[in-house]
Short mmCIF file of C-alpha atoms in Angstrom, two decimals:
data_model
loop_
_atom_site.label_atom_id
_atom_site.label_comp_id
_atom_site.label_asym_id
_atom_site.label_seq_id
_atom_site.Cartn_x
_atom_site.Cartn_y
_atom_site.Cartn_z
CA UNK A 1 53.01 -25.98 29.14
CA UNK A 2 51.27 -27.81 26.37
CA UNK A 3 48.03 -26.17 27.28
CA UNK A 4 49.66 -22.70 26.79
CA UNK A 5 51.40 -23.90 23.42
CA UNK A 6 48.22 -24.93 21.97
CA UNK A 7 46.47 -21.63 23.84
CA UNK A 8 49.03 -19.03 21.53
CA UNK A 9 48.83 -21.62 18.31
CA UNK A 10 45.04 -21.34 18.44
CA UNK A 11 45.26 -17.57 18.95
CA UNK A 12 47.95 -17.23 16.40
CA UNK A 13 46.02 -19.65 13.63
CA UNK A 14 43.21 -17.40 14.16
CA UNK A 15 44.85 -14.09 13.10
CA UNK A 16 46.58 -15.53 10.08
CA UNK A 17 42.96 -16.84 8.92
CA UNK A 18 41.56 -13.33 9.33
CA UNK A 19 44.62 -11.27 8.51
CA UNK A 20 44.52 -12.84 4.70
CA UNK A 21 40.89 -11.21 4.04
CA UNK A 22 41.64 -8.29 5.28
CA UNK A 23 44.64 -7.60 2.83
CA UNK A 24 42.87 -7.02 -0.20
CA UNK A 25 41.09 -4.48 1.45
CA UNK A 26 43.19 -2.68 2.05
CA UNK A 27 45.26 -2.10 -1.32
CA UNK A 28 42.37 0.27 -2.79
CA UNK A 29 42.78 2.18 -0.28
CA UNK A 30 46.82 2.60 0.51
CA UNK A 31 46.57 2.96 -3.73
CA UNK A 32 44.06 6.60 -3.42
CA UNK A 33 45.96 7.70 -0.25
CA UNK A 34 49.73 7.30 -2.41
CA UNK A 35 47.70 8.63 -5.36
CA UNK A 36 46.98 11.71 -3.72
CA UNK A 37 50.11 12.39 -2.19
CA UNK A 38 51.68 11.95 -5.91
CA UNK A 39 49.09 14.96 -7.09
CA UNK A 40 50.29 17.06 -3.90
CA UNK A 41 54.08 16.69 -4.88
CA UNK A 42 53.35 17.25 -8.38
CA UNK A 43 51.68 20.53 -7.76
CA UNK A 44 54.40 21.18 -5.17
CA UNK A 45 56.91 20.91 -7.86
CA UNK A 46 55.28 23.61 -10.38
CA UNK A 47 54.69 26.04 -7.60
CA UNK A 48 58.72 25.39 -7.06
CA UNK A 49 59.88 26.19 -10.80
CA UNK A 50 58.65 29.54 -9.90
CA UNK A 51 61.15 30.15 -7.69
CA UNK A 52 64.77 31.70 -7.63
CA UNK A 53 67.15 28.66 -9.06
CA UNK A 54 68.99 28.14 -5.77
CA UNK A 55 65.67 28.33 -3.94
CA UNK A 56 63.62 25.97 -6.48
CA UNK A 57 66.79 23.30 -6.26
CA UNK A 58 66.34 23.54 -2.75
CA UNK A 59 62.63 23.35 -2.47
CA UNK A 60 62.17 20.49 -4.61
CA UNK A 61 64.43 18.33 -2.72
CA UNK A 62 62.87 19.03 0.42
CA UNK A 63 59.49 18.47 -1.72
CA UNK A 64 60.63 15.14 -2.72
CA UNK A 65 62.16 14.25 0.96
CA UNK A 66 58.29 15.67 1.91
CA UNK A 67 56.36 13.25 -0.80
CA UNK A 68 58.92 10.26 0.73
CA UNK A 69 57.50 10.83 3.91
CA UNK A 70 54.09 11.02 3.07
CA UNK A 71 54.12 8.24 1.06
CA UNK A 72 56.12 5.75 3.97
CA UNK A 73 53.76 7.22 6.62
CA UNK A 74 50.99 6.42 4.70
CA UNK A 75 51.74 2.59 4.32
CA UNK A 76 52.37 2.44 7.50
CA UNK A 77 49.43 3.75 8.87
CA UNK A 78 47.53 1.42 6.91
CA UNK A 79 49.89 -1.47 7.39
CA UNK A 80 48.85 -0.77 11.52
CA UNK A 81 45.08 -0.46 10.98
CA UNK A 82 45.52 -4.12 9.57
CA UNK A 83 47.47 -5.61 11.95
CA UNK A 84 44.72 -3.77 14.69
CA UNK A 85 41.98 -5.03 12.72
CA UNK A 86 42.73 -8.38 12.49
CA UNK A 87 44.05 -8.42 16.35
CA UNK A 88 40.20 -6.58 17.27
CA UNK A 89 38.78 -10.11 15.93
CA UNK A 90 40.45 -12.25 17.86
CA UNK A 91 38.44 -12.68 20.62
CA UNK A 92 35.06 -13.06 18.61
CA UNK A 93 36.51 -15.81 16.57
CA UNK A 94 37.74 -17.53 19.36
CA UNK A 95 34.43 -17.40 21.32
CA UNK A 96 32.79 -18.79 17.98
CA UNK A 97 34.65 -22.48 18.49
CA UNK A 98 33.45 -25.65 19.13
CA UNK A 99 32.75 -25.95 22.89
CA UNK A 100 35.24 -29.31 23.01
CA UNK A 101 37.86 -27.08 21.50
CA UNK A 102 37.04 -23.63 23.66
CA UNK A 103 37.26 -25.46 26.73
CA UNK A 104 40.61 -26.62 26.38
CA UNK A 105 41.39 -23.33 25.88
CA UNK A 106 39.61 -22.45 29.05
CA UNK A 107 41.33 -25.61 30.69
CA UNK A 108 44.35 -23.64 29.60
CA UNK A 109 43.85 -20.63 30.65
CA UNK A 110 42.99 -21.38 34.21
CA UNK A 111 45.66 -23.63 34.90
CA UNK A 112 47.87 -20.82 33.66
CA UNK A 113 46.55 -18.70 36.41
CA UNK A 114 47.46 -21.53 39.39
CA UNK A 115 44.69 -20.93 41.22
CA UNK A 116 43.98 -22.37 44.94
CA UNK A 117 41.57 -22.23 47.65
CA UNK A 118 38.02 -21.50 47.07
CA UNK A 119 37.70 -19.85 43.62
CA UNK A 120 34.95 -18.51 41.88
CA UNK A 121 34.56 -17.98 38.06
CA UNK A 122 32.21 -14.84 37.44
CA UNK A 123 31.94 -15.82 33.16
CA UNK A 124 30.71 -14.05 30.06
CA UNK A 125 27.38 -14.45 29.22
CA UNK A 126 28.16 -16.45 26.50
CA UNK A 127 30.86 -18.82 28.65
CA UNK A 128 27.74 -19.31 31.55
CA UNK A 129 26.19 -22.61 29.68
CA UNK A 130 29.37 -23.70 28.89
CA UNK A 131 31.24 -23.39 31.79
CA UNK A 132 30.01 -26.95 33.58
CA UNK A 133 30.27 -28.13 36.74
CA UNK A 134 31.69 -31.58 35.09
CA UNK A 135 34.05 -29.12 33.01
CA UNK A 136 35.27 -27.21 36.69
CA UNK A 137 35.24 -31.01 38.28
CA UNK A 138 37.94 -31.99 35.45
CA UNK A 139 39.88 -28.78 36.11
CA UNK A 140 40.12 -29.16 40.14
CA UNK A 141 41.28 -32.36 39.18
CA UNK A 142 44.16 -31.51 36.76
CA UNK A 143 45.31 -28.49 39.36
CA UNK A 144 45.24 -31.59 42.15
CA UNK A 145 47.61 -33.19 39.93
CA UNK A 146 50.32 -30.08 39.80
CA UNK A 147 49.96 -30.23 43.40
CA UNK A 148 47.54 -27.40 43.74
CA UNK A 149 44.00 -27.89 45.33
CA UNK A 150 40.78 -25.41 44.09
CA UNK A 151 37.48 -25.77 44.47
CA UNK A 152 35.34 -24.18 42.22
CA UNK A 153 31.91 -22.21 42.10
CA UNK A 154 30.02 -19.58 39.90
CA UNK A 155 29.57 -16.26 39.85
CA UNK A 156 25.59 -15.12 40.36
CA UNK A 157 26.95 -12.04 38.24
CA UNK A 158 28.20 -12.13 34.70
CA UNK A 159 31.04 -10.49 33.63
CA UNK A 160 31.48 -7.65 31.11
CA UNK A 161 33.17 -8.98 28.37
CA UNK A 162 32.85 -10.88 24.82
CA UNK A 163 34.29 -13.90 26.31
CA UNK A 164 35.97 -15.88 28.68
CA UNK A 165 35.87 -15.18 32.41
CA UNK A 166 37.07 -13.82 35.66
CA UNK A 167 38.58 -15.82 38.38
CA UNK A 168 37.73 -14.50 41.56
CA UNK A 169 39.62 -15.16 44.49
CA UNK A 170 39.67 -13.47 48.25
CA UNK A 171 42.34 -11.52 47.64
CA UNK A 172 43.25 -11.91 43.98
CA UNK A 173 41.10 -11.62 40.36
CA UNK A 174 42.23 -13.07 37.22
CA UNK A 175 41.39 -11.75 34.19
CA UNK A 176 40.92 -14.63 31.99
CA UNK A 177 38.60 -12.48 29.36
CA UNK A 178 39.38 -13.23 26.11
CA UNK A 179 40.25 -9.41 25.51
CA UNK A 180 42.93 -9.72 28.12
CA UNK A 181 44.47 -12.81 26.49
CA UNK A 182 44.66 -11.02 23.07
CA UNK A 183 46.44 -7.95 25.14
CA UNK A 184 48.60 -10.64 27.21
CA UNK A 185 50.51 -11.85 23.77
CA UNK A 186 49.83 -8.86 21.74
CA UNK A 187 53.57 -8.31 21.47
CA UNK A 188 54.14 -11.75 20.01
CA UNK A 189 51.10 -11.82 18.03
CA UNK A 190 51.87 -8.32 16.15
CA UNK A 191 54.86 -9.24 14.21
CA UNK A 192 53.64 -12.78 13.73
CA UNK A 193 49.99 -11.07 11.80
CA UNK A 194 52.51 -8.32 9.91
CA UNK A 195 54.37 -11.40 8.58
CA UNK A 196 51.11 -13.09 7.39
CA UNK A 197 49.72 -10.03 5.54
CA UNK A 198 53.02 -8.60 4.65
CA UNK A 199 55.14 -11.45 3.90
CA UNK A 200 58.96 -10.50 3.20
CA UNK A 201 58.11 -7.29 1.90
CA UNK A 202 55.46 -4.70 2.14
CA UNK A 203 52.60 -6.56 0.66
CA UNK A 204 51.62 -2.73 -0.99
CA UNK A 205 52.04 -0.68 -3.48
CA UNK A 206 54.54 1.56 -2.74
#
């Protein structure tokens, strides 16, 4: 359990350090996109006066409702490229990592998956070199000591991804990419990056 805390706070205290460079960036633009909208309801609202006085009273509150929408659909649609753009990163920053520190997240991640019997680890091209047999010695040994028994061998084949690694077993795989472990605690990690680059409030000009 420990391994898996330290697993999400690693993920986690990598999208708050990308998610707070990525929010100035994005201001300029949520600013032209709200700025154009005004101009639209503005010339929505002379082509209104125009009208018949029931009609024009009628138009320009549906104008206005129109312009509110616009306006919350636009923050949000950058508020959500954010959050995806900081998320997209994850995995790249956490292949970047020291090696001491990336293989306790590996340690983590395969004792998550419980594996047993004869299990082989088909890694990223990047993970190959660091993936030891010293490193997969230490992990048999920790699974020996939650009462599960694994031995361990490598893939000839690399797998196709940024980072981390399949584990291959005769009847079962395990995804252990660092893409999937993003996806597996996307759901916690979305709010969690909306609070960092958002804080209490919209963290935009509205």
């Amino acid at each position: 359990m420990q391994n898996l805390d330290r697993l999400k706070a690693r993920i986690i205290d990598e999208a708050k350090a990308r998610a707070s460079q990525i929010l100035a960036q994005a201001d300029e633009k949520v600013r032209e996109t709200l700025l154009e909208a005004k101009r639209n309801g503005e010339r929505r609202a002379k082509e209104i006066e125009n009208a018949a006085t029931r009609a024009r009273e009628e138009q320009m509150r549906r104008g206005r409702i129109g312009l509110a929408l616009e306006e919350r659909n636009a923050i949000l649609r950058v508020k959500g490229d954010m959050i995806d753009a900081v998320l997209a990163e994850i995995p790249e920053r956490l292949g970047k990592l020291p090696d001491d520190t990336y293989l306790d997240l590996a340690s983590a991640m395969i004792l998550s998956a419980s594996p047993s019997g004869d299990v082989e680890i088909v890694p990223s091209p990047r993970d190959r070199s660091r993936i030891t047999p010293e490193f997969l010695l230490c992990v048999e040994n920790k699974l020996k000591a939650a009462g599960l028994s694994a031995r361990f061998s490598m893939a000839r084949e690399d797998a196709d991804t940024s980072g981390g690694f399949i584990l291959r077993m005769p009847n079962v795989e395990v995804d252990c990419s660092l893409e999937a472990l993003r996806d597996l605690y996307r759901q916690e990690l979305e709010p969690l990056v909306a609070q960092e680059l958002f804080g209490g409030g919209d963290g935009l000009p509205e």
